Tab-separated table of C-alpha atoms in Angstrom:
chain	number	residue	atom	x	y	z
A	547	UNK	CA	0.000	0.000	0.000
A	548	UNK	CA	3.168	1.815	0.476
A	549	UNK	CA	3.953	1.678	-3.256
A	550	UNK	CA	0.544	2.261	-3.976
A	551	UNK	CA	0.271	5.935	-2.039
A	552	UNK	CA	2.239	8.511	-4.497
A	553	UNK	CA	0.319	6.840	-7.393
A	554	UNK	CA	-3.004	7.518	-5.623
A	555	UNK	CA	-1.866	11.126	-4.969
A	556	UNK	CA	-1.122	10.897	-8.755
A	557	UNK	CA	-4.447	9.786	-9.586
A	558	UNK	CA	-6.162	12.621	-6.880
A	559	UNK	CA	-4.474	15.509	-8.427
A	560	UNK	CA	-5.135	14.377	-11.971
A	561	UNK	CA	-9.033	14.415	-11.363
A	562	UNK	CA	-8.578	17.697	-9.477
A	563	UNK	CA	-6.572	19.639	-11.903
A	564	UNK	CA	-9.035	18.108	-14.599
A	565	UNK	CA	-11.844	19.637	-12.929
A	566	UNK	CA	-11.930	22.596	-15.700
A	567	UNK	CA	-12.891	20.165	-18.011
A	568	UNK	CA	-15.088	18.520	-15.573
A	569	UNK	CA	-16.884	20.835	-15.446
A	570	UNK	CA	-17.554	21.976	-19.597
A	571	UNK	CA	-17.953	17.910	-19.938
A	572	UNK	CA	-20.340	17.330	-16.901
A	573	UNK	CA	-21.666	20.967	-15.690
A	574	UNK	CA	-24.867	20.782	-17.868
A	575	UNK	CA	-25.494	16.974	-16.938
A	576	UNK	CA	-24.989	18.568	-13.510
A	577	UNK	CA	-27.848	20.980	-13.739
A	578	UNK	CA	-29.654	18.671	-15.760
A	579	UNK	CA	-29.896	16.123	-12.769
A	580	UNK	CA	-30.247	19.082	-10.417
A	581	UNK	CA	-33.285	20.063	-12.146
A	582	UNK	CA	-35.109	16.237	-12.275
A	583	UNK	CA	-35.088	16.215	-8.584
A	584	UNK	CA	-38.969	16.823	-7.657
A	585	UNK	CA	-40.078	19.863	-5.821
A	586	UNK	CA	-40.930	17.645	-2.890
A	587	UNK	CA	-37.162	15.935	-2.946
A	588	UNK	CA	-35.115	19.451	-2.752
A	589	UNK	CA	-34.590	19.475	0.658
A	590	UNK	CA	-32.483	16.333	0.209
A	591	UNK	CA	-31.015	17.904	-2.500
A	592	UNK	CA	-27.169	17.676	-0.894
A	593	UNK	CA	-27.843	13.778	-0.829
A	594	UNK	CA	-28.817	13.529	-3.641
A	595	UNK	CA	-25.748	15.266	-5.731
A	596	UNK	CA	-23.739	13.223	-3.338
A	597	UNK	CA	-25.321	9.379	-4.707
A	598	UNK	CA	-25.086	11.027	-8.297
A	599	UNK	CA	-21.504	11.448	-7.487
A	600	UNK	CA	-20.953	8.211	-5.744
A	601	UNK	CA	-22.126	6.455	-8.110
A	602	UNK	CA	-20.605	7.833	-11.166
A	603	UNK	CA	-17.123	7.458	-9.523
A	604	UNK	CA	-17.852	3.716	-8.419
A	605	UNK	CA	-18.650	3.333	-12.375
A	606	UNK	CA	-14.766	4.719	-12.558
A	607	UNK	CA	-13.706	2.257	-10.342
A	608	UNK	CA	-15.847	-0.378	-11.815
A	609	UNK	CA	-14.173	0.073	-15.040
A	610	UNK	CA	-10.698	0.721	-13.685
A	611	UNK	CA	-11.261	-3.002	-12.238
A	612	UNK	CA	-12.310	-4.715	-15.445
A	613	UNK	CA	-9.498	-3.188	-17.747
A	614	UNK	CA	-7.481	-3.932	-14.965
A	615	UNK	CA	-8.261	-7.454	-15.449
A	616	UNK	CA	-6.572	-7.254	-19.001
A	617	UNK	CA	-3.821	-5.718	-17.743
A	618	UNK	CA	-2.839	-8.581	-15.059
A	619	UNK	CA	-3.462	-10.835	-18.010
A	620	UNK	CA	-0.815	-9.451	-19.932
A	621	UNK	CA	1.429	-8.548	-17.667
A	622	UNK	CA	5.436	-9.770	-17.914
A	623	UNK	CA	4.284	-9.900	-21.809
A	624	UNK	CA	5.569	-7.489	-25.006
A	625	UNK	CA	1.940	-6.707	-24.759
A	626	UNK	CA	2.340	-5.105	-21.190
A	627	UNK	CA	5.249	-2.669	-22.470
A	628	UNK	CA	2.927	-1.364	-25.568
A	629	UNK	CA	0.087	-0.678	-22.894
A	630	UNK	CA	2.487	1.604	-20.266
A	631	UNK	CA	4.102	2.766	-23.595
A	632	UNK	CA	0.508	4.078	-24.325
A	633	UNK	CA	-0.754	5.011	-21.154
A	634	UNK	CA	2.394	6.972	-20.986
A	635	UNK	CA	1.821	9.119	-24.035
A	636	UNK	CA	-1.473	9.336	-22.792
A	637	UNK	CA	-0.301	11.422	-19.796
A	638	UNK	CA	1.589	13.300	-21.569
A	639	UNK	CA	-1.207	14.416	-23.584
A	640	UNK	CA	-3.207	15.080	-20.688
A	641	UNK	CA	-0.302	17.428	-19.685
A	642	UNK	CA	-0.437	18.905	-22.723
A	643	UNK	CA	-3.946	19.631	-22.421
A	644	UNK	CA	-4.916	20.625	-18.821
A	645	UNK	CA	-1.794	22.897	-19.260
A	646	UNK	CA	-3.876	24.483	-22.424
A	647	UNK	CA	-1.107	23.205	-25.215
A	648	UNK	CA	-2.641	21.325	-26.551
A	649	UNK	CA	-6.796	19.858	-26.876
A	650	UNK	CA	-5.914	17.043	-28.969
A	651	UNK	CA	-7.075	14.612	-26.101
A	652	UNK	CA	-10.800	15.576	-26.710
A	653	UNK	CA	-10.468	13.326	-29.833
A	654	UNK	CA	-10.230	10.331	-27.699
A	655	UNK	CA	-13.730	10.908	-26.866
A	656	UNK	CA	-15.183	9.800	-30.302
A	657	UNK	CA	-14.359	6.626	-29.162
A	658	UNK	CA	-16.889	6.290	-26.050
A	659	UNK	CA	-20.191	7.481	-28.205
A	660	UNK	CA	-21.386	4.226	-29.396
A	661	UNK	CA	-21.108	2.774	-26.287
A	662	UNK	CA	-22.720	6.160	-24.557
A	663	UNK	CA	-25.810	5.814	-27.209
A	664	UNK	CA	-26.781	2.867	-26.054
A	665	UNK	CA	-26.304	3.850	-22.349
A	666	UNK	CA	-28.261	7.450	-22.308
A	667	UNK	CA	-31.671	6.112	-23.188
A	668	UNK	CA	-31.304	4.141	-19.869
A	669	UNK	CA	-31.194	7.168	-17.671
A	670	UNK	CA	-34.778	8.460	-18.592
A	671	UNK	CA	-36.434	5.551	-16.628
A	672	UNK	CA	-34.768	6.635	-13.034
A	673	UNK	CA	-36.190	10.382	-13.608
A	674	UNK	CA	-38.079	11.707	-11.545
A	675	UNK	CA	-35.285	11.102	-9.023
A	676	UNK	CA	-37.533	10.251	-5.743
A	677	UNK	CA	-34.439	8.624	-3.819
A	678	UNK	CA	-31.275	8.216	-3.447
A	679	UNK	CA	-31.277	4.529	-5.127
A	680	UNK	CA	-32.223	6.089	-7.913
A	681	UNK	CA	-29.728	9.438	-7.806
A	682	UNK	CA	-27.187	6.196	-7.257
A	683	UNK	CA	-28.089	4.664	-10.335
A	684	UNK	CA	-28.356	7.627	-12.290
A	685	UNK	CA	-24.646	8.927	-11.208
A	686	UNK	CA	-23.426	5.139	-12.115
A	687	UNK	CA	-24.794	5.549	-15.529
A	688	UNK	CA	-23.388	9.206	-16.183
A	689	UNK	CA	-20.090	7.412	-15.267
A	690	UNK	CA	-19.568	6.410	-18.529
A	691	UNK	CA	-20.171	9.386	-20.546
A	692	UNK	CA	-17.250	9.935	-23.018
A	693	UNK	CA	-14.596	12.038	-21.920
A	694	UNK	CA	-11.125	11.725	-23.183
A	695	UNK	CA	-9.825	12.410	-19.271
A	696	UNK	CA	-11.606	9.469	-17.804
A	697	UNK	CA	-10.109	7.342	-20.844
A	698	UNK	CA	-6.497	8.542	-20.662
A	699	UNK	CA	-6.541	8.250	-16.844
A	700	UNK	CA	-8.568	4.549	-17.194
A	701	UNK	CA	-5.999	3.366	-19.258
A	702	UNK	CA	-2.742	4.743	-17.250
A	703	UNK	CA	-4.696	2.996	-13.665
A	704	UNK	CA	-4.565	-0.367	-15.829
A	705	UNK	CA	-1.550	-0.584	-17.044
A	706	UNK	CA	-0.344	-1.207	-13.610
A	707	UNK	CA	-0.842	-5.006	-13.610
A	708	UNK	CA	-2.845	-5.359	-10.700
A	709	UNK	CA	-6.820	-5.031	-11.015
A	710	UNK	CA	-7.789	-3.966	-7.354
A	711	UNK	CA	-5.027	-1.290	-7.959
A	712	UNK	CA	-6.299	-0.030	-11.137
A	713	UNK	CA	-9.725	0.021	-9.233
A	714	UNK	CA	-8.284	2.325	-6.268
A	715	UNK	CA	-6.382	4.101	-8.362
A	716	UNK	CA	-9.768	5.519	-10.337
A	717	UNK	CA	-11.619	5.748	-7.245
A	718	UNK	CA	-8.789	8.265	-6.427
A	719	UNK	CA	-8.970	10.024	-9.944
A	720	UNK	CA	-13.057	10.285	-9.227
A	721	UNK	CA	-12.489	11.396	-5.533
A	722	UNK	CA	-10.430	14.488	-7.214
A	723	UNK	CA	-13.283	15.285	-9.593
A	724	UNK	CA	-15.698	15.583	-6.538
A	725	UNK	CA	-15.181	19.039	-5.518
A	726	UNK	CA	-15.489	20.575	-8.578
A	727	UNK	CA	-18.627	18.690	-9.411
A	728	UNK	CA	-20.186	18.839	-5.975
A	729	UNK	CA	-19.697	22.209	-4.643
A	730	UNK	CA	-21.824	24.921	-4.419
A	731	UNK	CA	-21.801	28.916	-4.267
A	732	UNK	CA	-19.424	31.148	-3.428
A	733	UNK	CA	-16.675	27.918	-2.931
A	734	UNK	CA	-17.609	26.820	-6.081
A	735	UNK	CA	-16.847	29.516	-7.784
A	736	UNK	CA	-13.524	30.148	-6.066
A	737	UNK	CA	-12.201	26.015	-6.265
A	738	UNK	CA	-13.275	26.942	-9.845
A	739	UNK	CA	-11.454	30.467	-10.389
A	740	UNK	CA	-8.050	28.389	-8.606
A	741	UNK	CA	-8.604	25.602	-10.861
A	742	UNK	CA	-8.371	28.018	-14.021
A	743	UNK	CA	-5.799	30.259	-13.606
A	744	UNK	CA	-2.897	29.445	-16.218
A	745	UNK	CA	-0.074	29.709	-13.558
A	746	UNK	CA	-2.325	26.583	-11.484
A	747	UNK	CA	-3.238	25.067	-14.557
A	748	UNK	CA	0.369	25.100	-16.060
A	749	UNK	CA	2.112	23.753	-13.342
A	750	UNK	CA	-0.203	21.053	-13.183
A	751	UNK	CA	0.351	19.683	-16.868
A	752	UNK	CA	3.823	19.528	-16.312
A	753	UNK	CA	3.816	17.638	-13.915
A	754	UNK	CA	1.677	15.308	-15.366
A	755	UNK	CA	4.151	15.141	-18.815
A	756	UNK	CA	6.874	14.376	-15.778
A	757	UNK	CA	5.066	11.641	-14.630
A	758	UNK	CA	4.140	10.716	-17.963
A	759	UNK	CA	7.701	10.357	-19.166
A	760	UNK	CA	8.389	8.928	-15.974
A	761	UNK	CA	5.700	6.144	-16.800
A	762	UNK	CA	7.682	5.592	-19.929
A	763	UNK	CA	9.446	2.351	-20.176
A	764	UNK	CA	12.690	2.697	-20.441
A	765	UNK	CA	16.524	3.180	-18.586
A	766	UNK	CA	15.672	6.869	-18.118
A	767	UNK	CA	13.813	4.653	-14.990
A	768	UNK	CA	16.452	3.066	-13.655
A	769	UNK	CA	18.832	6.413	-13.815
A	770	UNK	CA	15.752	8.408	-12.267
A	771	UNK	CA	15.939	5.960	-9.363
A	772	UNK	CA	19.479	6.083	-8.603
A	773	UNK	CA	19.210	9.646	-8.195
């Protein structure tokens, strides 16, 4: 678990610094879901948004689990060097982006619609939401809306050869999303004004190219850790 905790951090700050994009990705789904709770239910409002956002980060850790699957089965394979190879670039292109580079990682989003088409029509049956079994549901389901983040972050958490690993790992990525998502007000608005300022948002991406190259394989690794 040792190990584990600076890739966790890793994973926390990647969903936190990724909450601008959170929030032009998920703010309208946001309201959207605010709005379908009934007059009756808005004093339980605060519950509610938190199921929603329980649930769509257990749908992150749900898949985190089950493409960490393939990546125990390939691990100590060629296969397992092309996936951290990936994941790496991956990063790096997050970097790019959250430091406002480069947006090219919105592409990778094209690749979650088919699956997301047949998902969406499933959401209308839990509206009204009446309870929080339902607000659960509805958050698990939102979970999988395409967004090149969640991808690029999925595949990184799997290529770590260990399923309940990738699992925590994207619980942690979905734990930094929360604040963005869930606040409300005058914090809201200043977590977001933080989150946007290019100094914040800068820093951030390189750090995340860092620990993209350091994801890398290669003996850059092996000189980074004798120094």
């Amino acid at each position: 678990m040792l190990e584990l905790a600076p890739l966790l951090v890793s994973a926390l700050i990647l969903g936190l610094l990724g909450g601008g994009h959170c929030l032009g990705m998920c703010g309208g789904l946001m309201g959207a879901l605010t709005l379908a709770i009934p007059a009756e239910q808005r004093g339980r409002r605060l519950q509610l948004l938190l199921a929603y956002n329980l649930g769509r980060i257990l749908s992150y850790s749900l898949a985190g689990l089950l493409l960490g699957l393939a990546g125990w089965a390939i691990a100590g394979s060629k296969a397992e060097v092309a996936m951290r190879t990936m994941a790496a670039l991956l990063l790096i292109a997050m970097g790019l982006y959250l430091a406002g580079w480069w947006s090219g990682l919105t592409r990778i989003e094209a690749l979650g619609r088919g699956l997301w088409r047949h998902i969406q029509p499933l959401t209308r049956r839990f509206m009204p939401v009446s309870n929080l079994p339902r607000a659960l549901v509805l958050g698990g389901l939102w979970g999988w809306l395409p967004c090149g983040l969640v991808y690029s972050t999925l595949l990184w958490a799997s290529s770590q050869g260990n399923a309940v690993n990738s699992a925590l790992l994207m619980l942690a990525f979905g734990l930094g999303t929360w604040p963005v998502l869930l606040a409300t007000g005058l914090a809201a608005e200043r977590i977001t004004t933080l989150l946007r300022k290019r100094g914040v948002r800068m820093a951030g991406g390189l750090l995340v190219i860092l620990f993209g190259i350091w994801t890398l394989p290669g003996p850059h690794q092996h000189w980074l850790m004798g120094h």
